[in-house]
Amino acid sequence: MTFTVVPRFSIQPILLGVGFALLIAIGTATVWLAEQSAEDARRVVHTVNVQEKLSNLLLTVRRAESGQRGYLVTGRQQYLLDYRDAAPAVETNLAELRTLTSDNPERGPVLDQMDELARAKMAELTKTVEFKDSGHHDAAIALVQSDDGFKNMNALRVLVERTSADEERLLLERSAASRRNDARLLAVSLTGMALVVLIGALSVFLVQRTSRQRESARNELAATNANLERIVAHRTADLTEANEEIQRFAYIVSHDLRSPLVNIMGFTTELEALRNDIFEEIAKLREQAGVAAAHADPREGAGASLIRWARVSMKRSPSSRRPSPRWTVSSTRS
């Protein structure tokens, strides 16, 4: 019995490869979107920091102005504390704004204008404080009433508010981009999770089906083995019976050939005995011929001498011939 193994197409390696490819693609997309989201978050934080520095710059200048006015009105030195603290803070805020907006070339000219206006305002405040300290109160009030400081402060406020509004627009755009990337990241993650669950469920189904097929094949193989065992047992019984027949036939043949072989062996033994007798008779005849030749009379003829010798020999030892052996060979059975 010959069994032919039919190769079966298995989809599990393909599913495994597709699953790995999806995992790689989802992982790559997730990492890229996460980087984009982090970059958007950094941009949002950057914009918020720029807005904060703009607000701090305007607030610092106003604090200095407020301290200057309090000092001019009251003459108390405690009002100069805000002014004196604000002067270096303005320089610090301008330097930080230039650092934060270094990636945006459009902010350079705007910061130059802010720097000019802020320095002009701080110079006006410093001059009024110096007039007050030197006792020229009227000159300080006149400088304040000239509205040069008001114009510089108003221009600085407008410029800061316009820049802050532009940064607010960038903040909204970057926040929207960040939300879009977060939504894409969530969608990719959910899609990847759904695909992984689908591939996992399909793999479980295929594994169960393969297990059932394997169990069915195992049962079929067990049935085939049982059938083969029955066939082997049947053929073994046939071979045993044939062997017994051959043994019986060999026994019969050996028994039938035994009697002819015994007869042949007996016949051979008789032939051997006859051969010995013949050789003995020949030896005796030679001996008698020699004796006859010795007693022969030269005057007699050869025939007369031979006849006389024969008579003498017969008188001395009468002939005792053995009967001719007879052998009977039994017929063999065919």
Coordinates of N, CA and C in Angstrom, one line a residue, residues 46-47 50-51 54 94 96-115 159-171 173-174:
H46 N 7.2 77.1 23.2 CA 8.0 78.2 22.7 C 7.2 79.4 22.5
T47 N 6.0 79.3 21.9 CA 5.2 80.4 21.6 C 4.7 81.0 22.9
V50 N 7.4 83.0 24.5 CA 7.6 84.3 23.8 C 6.5 85.3 24.3
Q51 N 5.2 84.8 24.4 CA 4.2 85.7 24.8 C 4.4 86.1 26.3
L54 N 7.1 88.8 26.3 CA 6.5 90.1 25.8 C 5.7 90.8 26.9
L94 N 14.6 91.6 26.9 CA 14.9 91.8 25.5 C 15.9 90.8 25.0
E96 N 16.3 87.7 26.2 CA 15.6 86.4 26.2 C 14.7 86.4 25.0
L97 N 14.1 87.5 24.6 CA 13.2 87.5 23.4 C 14.0 87.3 22.2
R98 N 15.2 87.9 22.1 CA 16.0 87.7 20.9 C 16.5 86.2 20.8
T99 N 16.7 85.6 22.0 CA 17.1 84.2 22.0 C 16.0 83.3 21.5
L100 N 14.8 83.6 22.1 CA 13.6 82.7 21.7 C 13.2 82.9 20.3
T101 N 13.3 84.1 19.7 CA 12.8 84.3 18.4 C 13.9 84.2 17.3
S102 N 15.1 83.6 17.7 CA 16.2 83.5 16.8 C 15.8 82.6 15.6
D103 N 14.8 81.7 15.7 CA 14.4 80.8 14.6 C 13.5 81.5 13.7
N104 N 13.0 82.7 14.0 CA 12.1 83.5 13.2 C 12.7 84.8 12.8
P105 N 13.2 84.8 11.5 CA 13.9 86.1 11.1 C 13.0 87.3 11.1
E106 N 11.6 87.1 11.0 CA 10.7 88.2 10.9 C 10.7 89.0 12.2
R107 N 11.1 88.3 13.3 CA 11.0 88.9 14.6 C 12.2 89.9 14.9
G108 N 13.2 89.8 14.1 CA 14.4 90.6 14.3 C 14.1 92.1 14.2
P109 N 13.5 92.6 13.1 CA 13.2 94.1 13.1 C 12.2 94.5 14.2
V110 N 11.3 93.6 14.5 CA 10.3 94.0 15.5 C 11.0 94.2 16.9
L111 N 11.9 93.2 17.2 CA 12.6 93.3 18.5 C 13.6 94.6 18.5
D112 N 14.1 94.9 17.3 CA 14.9 96.2 17.3 C 14.1 97.4 17.6
Q113 N 12.9 97.4 17.1 CA 12.0 98.6 17.4 C 11.6 98.5 18.9
M114 N 11.3 97.3 19.5 CA 11.0 97.2 20.9 C 12.2 97.7 21.7
D115 N 13.4 97.3 21.3 CA 14.6 97.7 22.1 C 14.8 99.2 22.0
L159 N 3.2 97.8 19.8 CA 4.1 96.8 19.1 C 4.1 95.5 19.9
V160 N 4.1 95.5 21.2 CA 4.1 94.3 22.0 C 2.7 93.5 21.8
E161 N 1.6 94.3 21.8 CA 0.3 93.6 21.6 C 0.2 93.0 20.2
R162 N 0.7 93.7 19.2 CA 0.7 93.2 17.8 C 1.5 91.9 17.7
T163 N 2.7 92.0 18.3 CA 3.6 90.8 18.3 C 2.9 89.7 19.1
S164 N 2.3 90.0 20.2 CA 1.7 89.0 21.1 C 0.5 88.4 20.3
A165 N -0.2 89.2 19.6 CA -1.4 88.7 18.8 C -0.9 87.7 17.7
D166 N 0.3 88.1 17.1 CA 0.9 87.2 16.0 C 1.3 85.9 16.7
E167 N 1.9 86.0 17.9 CA 2.3 84.8 18.6 C 1.1 84.0 19.0
E168 N 0.0 84.6 19.3 CA -1.3 83.9 19.6 C -1.8 83.2 18.4
R169 N -1.6 83.8 17.2 CA -2.0 83.1 16.0 C -1.2 81.8 15.8
L170 N 0.1 82.0 16.0 CA 1.0 80.8 15.9 C 0.7 79.8 16.9
L171 N 0.3 80.3 18.1 CA 0.0 79.3 19.2 C -1.3 78.5 18.8
E173 N -2.3 77.9 15.7 CA -2.0 77.0 14.6 C -1.2 75.8 15.1
R174 N -0.2 76.0 16.0 CA 0.6 74.9 16.5 C -0.2 74.0 17.4

